[in-house]
CSV table of N, CA, C and O in Angstrom, one decimal:
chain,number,residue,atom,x,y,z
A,1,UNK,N,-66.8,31.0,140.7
A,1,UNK,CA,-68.0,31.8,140.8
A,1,UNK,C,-67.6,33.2,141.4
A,1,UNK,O,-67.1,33.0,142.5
A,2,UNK,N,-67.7,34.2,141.0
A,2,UNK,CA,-67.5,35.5,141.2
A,2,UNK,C,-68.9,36.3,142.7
A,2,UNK,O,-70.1,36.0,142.9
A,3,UNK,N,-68.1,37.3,143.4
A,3,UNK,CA,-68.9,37.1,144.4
A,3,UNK,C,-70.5,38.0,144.3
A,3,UNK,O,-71.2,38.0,145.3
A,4,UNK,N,-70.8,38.6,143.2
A,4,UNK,CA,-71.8,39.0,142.9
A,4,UNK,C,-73.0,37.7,142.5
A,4,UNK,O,-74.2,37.7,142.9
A,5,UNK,N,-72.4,36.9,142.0
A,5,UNK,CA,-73.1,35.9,141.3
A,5,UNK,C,-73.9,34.7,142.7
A,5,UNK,O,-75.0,34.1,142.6
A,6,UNK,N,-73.1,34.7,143.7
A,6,UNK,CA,-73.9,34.4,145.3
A,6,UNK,C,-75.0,34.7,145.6
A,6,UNK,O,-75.9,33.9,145.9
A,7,UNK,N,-74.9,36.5,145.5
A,7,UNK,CA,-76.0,37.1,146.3
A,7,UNK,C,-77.0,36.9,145.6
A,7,UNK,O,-77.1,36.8,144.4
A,8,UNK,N,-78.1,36.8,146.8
A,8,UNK,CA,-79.3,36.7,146.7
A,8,UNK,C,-79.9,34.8,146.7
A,8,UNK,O,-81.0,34.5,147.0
A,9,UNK,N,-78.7,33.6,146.4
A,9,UNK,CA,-79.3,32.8,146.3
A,9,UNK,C,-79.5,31.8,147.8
A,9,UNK,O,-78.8,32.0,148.9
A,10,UNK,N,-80.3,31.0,147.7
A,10,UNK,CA,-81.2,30.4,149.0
A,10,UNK,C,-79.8,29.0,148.9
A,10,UNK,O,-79.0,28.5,148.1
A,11,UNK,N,-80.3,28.8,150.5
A,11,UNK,CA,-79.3,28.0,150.7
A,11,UNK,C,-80.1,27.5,152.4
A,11,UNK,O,-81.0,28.2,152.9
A,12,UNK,N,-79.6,26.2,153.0
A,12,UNK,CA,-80.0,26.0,154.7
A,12,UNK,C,-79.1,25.8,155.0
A,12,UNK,O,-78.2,25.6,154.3
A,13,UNK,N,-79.3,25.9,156.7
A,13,UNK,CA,-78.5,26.0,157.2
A,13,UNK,C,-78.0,24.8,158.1
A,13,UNK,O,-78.9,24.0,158.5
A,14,UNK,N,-76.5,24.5,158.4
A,14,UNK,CA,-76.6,22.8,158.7
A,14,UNK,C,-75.7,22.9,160.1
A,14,UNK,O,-75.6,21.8,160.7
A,15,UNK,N,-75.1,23.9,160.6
A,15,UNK,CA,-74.6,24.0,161.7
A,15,UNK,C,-74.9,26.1,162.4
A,15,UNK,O,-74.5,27.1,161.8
A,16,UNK,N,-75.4,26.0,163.1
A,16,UNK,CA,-76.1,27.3,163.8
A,16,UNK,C,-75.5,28.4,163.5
A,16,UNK,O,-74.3,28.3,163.9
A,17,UNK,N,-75.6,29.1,163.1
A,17,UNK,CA,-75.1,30.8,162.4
A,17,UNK,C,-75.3,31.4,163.7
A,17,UNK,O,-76.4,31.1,164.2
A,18,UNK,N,-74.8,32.0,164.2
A,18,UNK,CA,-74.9,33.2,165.5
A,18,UNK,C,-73.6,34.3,166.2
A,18,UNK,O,-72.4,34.2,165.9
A,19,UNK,N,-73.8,34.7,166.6
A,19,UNK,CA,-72.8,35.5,167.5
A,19,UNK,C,-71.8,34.9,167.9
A,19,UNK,O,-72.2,34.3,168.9
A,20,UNK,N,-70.6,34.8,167.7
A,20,UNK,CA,-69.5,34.3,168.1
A,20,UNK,C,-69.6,32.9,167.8
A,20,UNK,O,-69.0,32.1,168.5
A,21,UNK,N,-70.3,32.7,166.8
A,21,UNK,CA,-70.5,31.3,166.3
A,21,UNK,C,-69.6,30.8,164.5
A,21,UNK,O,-69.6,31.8,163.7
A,22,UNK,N,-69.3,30.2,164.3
A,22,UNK,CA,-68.9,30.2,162.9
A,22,UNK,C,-70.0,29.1,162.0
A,22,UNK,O,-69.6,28.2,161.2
A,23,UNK,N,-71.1,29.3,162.2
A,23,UNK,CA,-71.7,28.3,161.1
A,23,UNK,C,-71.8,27.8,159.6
A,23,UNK,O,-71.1,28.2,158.6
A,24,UNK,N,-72.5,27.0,159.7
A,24,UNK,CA,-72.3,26.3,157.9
A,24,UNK,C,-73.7,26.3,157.5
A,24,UNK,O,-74.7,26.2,158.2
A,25,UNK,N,-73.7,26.6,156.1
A,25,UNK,CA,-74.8,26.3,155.5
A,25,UNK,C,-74.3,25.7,153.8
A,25,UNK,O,-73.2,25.7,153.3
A,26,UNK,N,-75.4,25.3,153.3
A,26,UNK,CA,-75.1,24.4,152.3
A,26,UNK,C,-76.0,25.5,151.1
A,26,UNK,O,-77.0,26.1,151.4
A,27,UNK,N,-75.4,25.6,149.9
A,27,UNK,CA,-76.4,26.4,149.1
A,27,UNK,C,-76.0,25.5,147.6
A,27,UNK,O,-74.8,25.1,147.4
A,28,UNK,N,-76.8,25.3,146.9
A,28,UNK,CA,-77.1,24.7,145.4
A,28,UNK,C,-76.4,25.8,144.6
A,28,UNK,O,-76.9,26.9,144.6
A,29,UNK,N,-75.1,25.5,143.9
A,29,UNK,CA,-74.7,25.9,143.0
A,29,UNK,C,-73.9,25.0,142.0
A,29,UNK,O,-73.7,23.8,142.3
A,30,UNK,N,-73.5,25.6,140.9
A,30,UNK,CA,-72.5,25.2,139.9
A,30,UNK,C,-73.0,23.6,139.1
A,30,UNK,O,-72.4,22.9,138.2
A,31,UNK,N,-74.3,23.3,139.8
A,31,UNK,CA,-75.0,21.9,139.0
A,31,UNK,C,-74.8,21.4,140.5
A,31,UNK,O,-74.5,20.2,140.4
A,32,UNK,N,-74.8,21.8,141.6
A,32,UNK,CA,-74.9,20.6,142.7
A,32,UNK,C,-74.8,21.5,143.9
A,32,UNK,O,-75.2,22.6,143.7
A,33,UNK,N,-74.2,21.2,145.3
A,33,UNK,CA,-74.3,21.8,146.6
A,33,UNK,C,-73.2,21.9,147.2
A,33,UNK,O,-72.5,20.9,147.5
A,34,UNK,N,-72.9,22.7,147.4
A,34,UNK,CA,-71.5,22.9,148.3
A,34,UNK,C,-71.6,23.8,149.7
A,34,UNK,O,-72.5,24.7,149.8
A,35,UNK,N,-70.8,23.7,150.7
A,35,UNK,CA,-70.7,24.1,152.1
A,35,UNK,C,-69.8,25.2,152.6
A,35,UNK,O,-68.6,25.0,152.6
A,36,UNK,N,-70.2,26.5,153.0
A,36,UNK,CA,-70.1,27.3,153.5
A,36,UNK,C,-69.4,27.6,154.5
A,36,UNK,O,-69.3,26.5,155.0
A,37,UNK,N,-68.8,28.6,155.3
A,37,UNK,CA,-68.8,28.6,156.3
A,37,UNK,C,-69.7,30.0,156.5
A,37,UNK,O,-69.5,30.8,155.6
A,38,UNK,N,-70.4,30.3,157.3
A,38,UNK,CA,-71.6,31.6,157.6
A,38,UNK,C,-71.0,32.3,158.8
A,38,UNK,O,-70.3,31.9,159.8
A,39,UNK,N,-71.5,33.5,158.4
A,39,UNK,CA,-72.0,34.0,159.5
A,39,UNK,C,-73.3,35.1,159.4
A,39,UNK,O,-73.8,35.4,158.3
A,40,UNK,N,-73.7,35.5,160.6
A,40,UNK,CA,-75.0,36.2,160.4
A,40,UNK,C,-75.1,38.0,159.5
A,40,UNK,O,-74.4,39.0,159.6
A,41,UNK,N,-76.0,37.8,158.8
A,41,UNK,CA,-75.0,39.5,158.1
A,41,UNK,C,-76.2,40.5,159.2
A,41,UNK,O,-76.2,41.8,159.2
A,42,UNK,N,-77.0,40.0,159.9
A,42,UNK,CA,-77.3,40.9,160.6
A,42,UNK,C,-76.6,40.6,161.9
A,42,UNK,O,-76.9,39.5,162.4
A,43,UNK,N,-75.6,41.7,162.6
A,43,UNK,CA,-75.4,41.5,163.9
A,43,UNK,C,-76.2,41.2,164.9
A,43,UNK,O,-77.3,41.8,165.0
A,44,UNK,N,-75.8,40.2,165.9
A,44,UNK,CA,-76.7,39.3,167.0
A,44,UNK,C,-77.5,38.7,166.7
A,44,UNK,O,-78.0,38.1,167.6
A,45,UNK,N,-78.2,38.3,165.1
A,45,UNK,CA,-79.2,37.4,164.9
A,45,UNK,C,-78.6,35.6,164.9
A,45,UNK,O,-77.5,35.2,164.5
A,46,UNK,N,-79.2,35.1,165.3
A,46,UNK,CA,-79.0,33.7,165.7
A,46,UNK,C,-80.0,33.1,164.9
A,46,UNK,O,-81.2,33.4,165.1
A,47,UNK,N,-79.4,31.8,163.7
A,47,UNK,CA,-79.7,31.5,162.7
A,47,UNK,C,-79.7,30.0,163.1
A,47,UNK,O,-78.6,29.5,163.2
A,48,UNK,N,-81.0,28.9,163.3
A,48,UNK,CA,-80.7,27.8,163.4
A,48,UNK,C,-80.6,26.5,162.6
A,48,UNK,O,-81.2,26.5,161.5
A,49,UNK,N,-80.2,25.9,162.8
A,49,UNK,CA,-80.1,24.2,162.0
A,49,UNK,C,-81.8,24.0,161.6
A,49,UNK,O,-82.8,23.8,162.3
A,50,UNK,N,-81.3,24.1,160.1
A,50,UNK,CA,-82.7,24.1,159.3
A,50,UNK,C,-83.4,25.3,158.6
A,50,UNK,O,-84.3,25.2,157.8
A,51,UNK,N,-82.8,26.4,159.0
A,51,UNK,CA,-83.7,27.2,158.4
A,51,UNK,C,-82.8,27.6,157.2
A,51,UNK,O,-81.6,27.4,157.2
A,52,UNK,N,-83.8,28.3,156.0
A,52,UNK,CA,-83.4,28.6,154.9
A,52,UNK,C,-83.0,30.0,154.8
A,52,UNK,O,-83.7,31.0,154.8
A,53,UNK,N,-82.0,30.0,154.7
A,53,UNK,CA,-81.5,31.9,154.3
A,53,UNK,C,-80.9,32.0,152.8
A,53,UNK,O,-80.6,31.2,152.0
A,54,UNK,N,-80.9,33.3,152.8
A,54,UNK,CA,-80.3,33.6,151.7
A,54,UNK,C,-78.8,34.8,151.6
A,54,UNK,O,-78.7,35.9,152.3
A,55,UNK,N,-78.1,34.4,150.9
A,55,UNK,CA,-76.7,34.8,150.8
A,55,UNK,C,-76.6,36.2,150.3
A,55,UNK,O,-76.4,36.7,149.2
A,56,UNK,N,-76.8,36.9,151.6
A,56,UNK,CA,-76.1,38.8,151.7
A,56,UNK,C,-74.5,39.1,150.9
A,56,UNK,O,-74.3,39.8,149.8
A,57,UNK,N,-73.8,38.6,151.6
A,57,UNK,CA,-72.9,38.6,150.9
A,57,UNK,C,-71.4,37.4,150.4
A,57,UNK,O,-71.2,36.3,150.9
A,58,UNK,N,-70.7,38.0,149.5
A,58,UNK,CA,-69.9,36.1,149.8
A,58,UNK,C,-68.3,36.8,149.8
A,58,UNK,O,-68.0,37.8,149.2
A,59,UNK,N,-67.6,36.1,150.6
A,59,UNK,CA,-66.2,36.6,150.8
A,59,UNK,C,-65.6,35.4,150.7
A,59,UNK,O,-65.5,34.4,151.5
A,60,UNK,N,-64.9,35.5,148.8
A,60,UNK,CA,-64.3,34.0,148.5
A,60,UNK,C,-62.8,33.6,149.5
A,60,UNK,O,-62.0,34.3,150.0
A,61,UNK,N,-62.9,32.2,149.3
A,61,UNK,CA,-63.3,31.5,148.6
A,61,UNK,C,-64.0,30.8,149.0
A,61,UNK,O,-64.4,30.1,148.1
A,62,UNK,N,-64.7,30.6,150.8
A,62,UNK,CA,-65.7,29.8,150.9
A,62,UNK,C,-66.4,30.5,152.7
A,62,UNK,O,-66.1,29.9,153.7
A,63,UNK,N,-66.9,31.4,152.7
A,63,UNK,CA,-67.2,32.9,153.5
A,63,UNK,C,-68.5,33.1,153.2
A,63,UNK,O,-68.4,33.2,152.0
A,64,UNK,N,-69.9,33.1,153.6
A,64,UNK,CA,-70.5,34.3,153.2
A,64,UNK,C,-71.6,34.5,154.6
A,64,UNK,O,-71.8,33.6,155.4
A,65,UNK,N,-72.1,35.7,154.6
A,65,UNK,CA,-73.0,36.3,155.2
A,65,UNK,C,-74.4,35.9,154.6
A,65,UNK,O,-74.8,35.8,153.5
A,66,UNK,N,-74.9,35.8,155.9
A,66,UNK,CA,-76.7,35.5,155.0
A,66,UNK,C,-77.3,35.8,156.4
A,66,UNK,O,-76.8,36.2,157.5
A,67,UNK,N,-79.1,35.5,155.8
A,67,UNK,CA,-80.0,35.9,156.7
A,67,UNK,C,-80.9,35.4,156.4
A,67,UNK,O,-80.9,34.9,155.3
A,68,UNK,N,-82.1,35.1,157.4
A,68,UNK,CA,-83.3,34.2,157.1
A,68,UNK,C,-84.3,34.4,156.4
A,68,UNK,O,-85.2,35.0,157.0
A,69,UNK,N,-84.4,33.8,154.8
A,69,UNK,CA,-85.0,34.2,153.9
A,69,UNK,C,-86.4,33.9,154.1
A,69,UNK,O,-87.0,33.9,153.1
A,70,UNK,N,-87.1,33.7,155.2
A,70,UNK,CA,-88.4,33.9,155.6
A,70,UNK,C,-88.4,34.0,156.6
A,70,UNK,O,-87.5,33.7,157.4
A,71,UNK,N,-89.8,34.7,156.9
A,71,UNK,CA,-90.2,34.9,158.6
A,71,UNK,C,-90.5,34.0,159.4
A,71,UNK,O,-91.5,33.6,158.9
A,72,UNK,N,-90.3,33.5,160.3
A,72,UNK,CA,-90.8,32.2,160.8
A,72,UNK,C,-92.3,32.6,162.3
A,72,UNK,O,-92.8,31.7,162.9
């Protein structure tokens, strides 16, 4: 999957995205779900276990930046 083809899709999050944190989130692709490693694409935002974001950017082969695709 090429890294244009990422952005934009929804994905949750399954270990905490934050600042000096390395998180995971899981996003539905390719016919099924695969695991990430995250980080926040906005600096200092802290992303928790459970919420749904969506994929800013992707740095293969298993990298991407996201942010929380709703307001809570």
């Amino acid at each position: 999957m090429d890294d244009a083809s990422m952005v934009g899709l929804l994905g949750r999050v399954t270990g905490t995205v934050g600042p000096g944190l390395v998180g995971e989130v899981i996003v539905r692709i390719r016919g099924g779900a695969e695991h990430f490693l995250a980080h926040p694409a906005v600096p200092g935002e802290r992303i928790t276990t459970g919420t749904v974001v969506m994929v800013m950017e992707h740095l293969p082969p298993r990298t991407v930046y996201v942010t929380a695709a709703y307001d809570s």
